[in-house]
CSV table of C-alpha atoms in Angstrom, one decimal:
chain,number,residue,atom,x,y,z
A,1,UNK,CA,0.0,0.0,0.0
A,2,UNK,CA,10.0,5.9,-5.8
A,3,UNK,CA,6.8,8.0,-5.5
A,4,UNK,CA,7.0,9.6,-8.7
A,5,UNK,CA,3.6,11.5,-9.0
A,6,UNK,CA,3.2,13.7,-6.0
A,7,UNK,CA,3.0,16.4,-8.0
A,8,UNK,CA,-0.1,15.5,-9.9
A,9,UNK,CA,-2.3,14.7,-7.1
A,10,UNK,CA,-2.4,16.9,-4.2
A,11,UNK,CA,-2.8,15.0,-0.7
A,12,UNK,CA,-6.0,15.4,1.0
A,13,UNK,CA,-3.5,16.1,4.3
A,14,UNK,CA,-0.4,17.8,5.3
A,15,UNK,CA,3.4,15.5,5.0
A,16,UNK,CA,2.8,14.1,8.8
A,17,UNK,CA,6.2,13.8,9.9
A,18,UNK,CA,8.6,10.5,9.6
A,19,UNK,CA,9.5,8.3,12.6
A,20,UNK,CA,12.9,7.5,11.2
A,21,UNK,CA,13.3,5.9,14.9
A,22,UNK,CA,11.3,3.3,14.8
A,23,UNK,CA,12.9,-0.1,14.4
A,24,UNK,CA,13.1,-2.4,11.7
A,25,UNK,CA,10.8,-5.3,12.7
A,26,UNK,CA,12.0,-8.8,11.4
A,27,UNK,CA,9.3,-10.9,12.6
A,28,UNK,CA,5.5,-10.8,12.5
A,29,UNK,CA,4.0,-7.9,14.4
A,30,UNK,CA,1.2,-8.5,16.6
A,31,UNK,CA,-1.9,-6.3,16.1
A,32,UNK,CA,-1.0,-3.1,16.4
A,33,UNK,CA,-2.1,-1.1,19.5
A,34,UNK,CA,-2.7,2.9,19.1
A,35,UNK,CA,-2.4,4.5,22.6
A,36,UNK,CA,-1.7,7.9,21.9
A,37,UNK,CA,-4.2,10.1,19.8
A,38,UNK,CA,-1.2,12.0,18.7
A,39,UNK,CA,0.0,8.6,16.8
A,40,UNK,CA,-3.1,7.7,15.8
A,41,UNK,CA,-3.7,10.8,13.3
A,42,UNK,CA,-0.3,10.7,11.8
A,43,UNK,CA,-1.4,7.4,10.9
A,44,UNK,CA,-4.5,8.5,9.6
A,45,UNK,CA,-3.1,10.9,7.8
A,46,UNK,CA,0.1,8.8,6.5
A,47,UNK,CA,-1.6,5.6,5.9
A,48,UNK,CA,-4.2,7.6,3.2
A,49,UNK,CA,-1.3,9.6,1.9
A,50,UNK,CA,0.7,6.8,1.7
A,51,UNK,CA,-2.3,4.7,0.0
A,52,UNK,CA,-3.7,7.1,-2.7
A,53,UNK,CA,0.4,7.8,-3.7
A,54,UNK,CA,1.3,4.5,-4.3
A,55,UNK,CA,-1.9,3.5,-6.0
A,56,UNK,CA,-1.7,6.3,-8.5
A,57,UNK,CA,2.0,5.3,-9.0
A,58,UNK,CA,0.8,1.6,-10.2
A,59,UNK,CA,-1.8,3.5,-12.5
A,60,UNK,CA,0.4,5.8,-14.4
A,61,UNK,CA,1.4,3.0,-17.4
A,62,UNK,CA,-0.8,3.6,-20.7
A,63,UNK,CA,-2.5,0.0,-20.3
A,64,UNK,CA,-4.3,-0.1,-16.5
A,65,UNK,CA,-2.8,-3.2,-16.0
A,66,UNK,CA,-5.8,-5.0,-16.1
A,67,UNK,CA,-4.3,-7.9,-17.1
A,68,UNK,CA,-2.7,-8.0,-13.7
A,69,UNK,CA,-6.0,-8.4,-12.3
A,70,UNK,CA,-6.7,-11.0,-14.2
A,71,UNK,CA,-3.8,-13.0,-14.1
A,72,UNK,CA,-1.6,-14.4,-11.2
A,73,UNK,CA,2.2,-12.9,-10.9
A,74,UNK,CA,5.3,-15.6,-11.0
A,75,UNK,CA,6.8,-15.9,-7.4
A,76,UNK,CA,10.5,-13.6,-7.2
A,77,UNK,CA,10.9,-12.9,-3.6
A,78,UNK,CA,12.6,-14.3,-0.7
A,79,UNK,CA,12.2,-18.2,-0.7
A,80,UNK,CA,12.2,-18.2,3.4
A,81,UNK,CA,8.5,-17.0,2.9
A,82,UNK,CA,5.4,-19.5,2.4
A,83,UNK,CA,5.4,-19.9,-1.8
A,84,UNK,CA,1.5,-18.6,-2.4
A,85,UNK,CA,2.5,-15.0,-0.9
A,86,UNK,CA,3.1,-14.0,-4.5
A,87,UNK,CA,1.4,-16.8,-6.1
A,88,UNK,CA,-1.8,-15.1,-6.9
A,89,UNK,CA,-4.1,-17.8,-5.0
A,90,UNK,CA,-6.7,-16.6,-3.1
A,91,UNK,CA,-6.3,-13.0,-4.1
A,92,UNK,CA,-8.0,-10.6,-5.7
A,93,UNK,CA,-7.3,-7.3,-7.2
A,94,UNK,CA,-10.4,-6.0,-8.1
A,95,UNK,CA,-11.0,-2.2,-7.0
A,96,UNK,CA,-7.9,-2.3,-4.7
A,97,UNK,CA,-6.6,0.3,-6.4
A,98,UNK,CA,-7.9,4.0,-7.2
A,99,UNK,CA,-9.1,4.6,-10.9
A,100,UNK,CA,-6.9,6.6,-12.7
A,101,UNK,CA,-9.4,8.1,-15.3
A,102,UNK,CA,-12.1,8.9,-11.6
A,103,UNK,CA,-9.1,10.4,-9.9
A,104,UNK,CA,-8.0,13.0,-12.7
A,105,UNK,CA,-11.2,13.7,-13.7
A,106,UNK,CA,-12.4,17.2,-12.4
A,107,UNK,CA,-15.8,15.4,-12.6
A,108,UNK,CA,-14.7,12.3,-10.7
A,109,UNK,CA,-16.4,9.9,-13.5
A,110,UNK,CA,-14.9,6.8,-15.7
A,111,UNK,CA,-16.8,5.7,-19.0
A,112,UNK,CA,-16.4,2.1,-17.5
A,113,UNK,CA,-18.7,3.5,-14.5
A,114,UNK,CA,-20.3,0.9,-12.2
A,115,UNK,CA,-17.9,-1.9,-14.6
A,116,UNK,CA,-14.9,-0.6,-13.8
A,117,UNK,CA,-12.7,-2.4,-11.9
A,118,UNK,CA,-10.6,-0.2,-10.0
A,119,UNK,CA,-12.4,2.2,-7.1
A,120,UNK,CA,-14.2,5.1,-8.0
A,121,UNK,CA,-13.2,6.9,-4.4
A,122,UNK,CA,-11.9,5.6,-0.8
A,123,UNK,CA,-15.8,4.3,0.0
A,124,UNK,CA,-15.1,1.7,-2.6
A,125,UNK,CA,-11.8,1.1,-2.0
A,126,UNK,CA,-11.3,-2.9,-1.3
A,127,UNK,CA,-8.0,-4.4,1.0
A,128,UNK,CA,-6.5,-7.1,-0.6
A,129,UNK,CA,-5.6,-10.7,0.8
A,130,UNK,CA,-1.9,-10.4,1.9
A,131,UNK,CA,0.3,-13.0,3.5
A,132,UNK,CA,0.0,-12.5,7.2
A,133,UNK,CA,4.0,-11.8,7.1
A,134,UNK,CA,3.3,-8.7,4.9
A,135,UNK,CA,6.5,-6.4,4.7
A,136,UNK,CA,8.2,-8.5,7.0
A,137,UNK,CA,10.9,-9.8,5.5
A,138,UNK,CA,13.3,-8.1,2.3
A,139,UNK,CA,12.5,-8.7,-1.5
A,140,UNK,CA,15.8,-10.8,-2.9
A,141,UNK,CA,15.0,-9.2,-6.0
A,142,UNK,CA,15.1,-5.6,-5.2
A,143,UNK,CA,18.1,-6.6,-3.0
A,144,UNK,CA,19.9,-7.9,-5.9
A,145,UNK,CA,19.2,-5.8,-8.8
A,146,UNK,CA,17.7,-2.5,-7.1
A,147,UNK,CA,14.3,-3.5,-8.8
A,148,UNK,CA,11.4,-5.6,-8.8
A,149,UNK,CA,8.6,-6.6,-11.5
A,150,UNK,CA,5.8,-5.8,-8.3
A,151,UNK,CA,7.1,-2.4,-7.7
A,152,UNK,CA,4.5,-0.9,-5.0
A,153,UNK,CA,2.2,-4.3,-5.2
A,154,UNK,CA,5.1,-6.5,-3.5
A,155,UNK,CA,4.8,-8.0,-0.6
A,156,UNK,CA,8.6,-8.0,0.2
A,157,UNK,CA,10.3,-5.0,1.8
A,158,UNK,CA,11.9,-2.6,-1.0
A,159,UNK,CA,13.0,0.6,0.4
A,160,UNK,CA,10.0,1.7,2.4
A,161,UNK,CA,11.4,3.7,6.0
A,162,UNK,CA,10.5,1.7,9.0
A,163,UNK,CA,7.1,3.9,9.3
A,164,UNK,CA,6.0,3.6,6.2
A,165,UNK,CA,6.7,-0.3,7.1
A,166,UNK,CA,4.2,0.2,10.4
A,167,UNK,CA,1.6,1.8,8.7
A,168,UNK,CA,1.0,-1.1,5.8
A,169,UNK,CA,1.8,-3.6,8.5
A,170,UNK,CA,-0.9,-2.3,10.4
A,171,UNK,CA,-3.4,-1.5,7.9
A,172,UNK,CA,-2.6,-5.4,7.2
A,173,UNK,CA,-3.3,-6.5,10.8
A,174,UNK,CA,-6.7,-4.8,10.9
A,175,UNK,CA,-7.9,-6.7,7.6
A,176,UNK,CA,-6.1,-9.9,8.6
A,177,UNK,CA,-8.6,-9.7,12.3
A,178,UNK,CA,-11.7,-8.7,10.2
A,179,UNK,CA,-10.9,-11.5,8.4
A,180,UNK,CA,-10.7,-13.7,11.1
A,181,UNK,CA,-14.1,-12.4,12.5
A,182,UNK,CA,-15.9,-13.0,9.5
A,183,UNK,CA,-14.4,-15.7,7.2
A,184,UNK,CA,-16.9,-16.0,5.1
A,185,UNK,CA,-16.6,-12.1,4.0
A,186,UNK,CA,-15.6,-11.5,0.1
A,187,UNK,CA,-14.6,-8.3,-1.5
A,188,UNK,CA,-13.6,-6.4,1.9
A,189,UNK,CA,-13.6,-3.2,1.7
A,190,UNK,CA,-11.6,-0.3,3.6
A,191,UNK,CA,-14.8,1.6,4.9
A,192,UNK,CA,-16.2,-2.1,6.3
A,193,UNK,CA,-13.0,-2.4,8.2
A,194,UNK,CA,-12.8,0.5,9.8
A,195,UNK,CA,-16.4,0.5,11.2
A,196,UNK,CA,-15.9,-2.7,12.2
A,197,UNK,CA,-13.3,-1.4,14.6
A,198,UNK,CA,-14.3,2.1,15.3
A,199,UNK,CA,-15.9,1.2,18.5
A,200,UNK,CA,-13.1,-0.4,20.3
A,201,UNK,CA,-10.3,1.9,18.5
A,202,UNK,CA,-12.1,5.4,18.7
A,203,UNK,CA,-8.7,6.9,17.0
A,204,UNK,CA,-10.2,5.7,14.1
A,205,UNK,CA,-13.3,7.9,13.7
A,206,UNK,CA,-11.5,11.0,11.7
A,207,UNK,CA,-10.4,8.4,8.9
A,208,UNK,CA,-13.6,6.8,8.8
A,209,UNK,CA,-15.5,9.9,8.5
A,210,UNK,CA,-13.4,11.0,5.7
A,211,UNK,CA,-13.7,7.6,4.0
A,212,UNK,CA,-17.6,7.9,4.0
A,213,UNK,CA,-17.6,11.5,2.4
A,214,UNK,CA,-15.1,9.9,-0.5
């Protein structure tokens, strides 16, 4: 969830500032707990930064990749991890990602409209199945050759700062519980999450209000 497009779309929040001080964390992190509400809306803030960035990054090549929706990317990362982390089973990529054409349009409309398959705005923005391990361990290919076929859609560490690591680690953590609390549920989607745990995690409230008025 390099940034080469900030200057095309303008953040909905100021640059919250980086915890460069924050550890690396090898192993897999528990559920994150918020305890300060000074933390909690730099990662409100960050986390939908960090999201809409790195999603309009992915979007910026002159096909929409939808044929990575459609089909299953060949495993490149570390080997230590469990082999279907890139494997494409399970997964799906339909609207985890902003459209390009809703975003840049002053009108916020796509000619695909309700068929599109990318999210027309944060309220129908969809979290993705990730391995449990998310961003816990580094890519081998990035490591080797300074690049990666996945670029932001990898599930391997790349050059992200260890709070940019926290943020998608815990933005994992809360899907990865929802998930657990309903395993039946399909198509998950960031505003479902979020009111799931609004009422035990108040510090959510701001980003959920935001969510529902995009």
């Amino acid at each position: 969830m390099a940034l080469s497009l900030p200057q095309v779309v303008s953040s909905p929040f100021p640059q919250a500032p980086r915890r460069s001080s924050l550890p690396a964390k090898s192993a897999s992190p528990p559920l994150p707990t918020v305890t300060s509400a000074q933390l909690a809306n730099e990662v409100i803030k960050k986390l939908l930064q960090f999201q809409l960035v790195s999603r309009m990054e992915s979007l910026t090549r002159e096909d929409d990749d939808y044929s990575l929706q459609l089909s299953p990317p060949i495993h490149s990362g570390s080997t230590s991890l469990d082999s279907s982390i890139h494997s494409g089973s399970g997964r799906s990529l339909y609207k985890t990602e902003i459209c390009k054409r809703y975003l840049m349009n002053p009108n916020s409309t796509c000619e695909y409209g309700a068929r599109c398959r990318f999210a027309h705005g944060l309220k129908e923005l969809h979290l993705t199945a990730r391995h449990p391990r998310y961003k816990t361990e580094h890519c081998r290919a990035y490591q080797l050759t300074g690049s990666c076929r996945y670029g932001k859609r990898c599930d391997f560490i790349h050059n992200e700062t260890p709070y940019e690591l926290d943020l998608m680690r815990t933005e994992n953590a809360l899907y990865q519980e929802y998930c657990l609390r309903h395993p039946k549920a399909k198509h998950v989607t960031l505003l479902e999450v979020l009111r799931e745990f609004v009422p035990s995690r108040p510090e959510f409230t701001g980003l959920l209000s935001h969510v529902e008025m995009h």
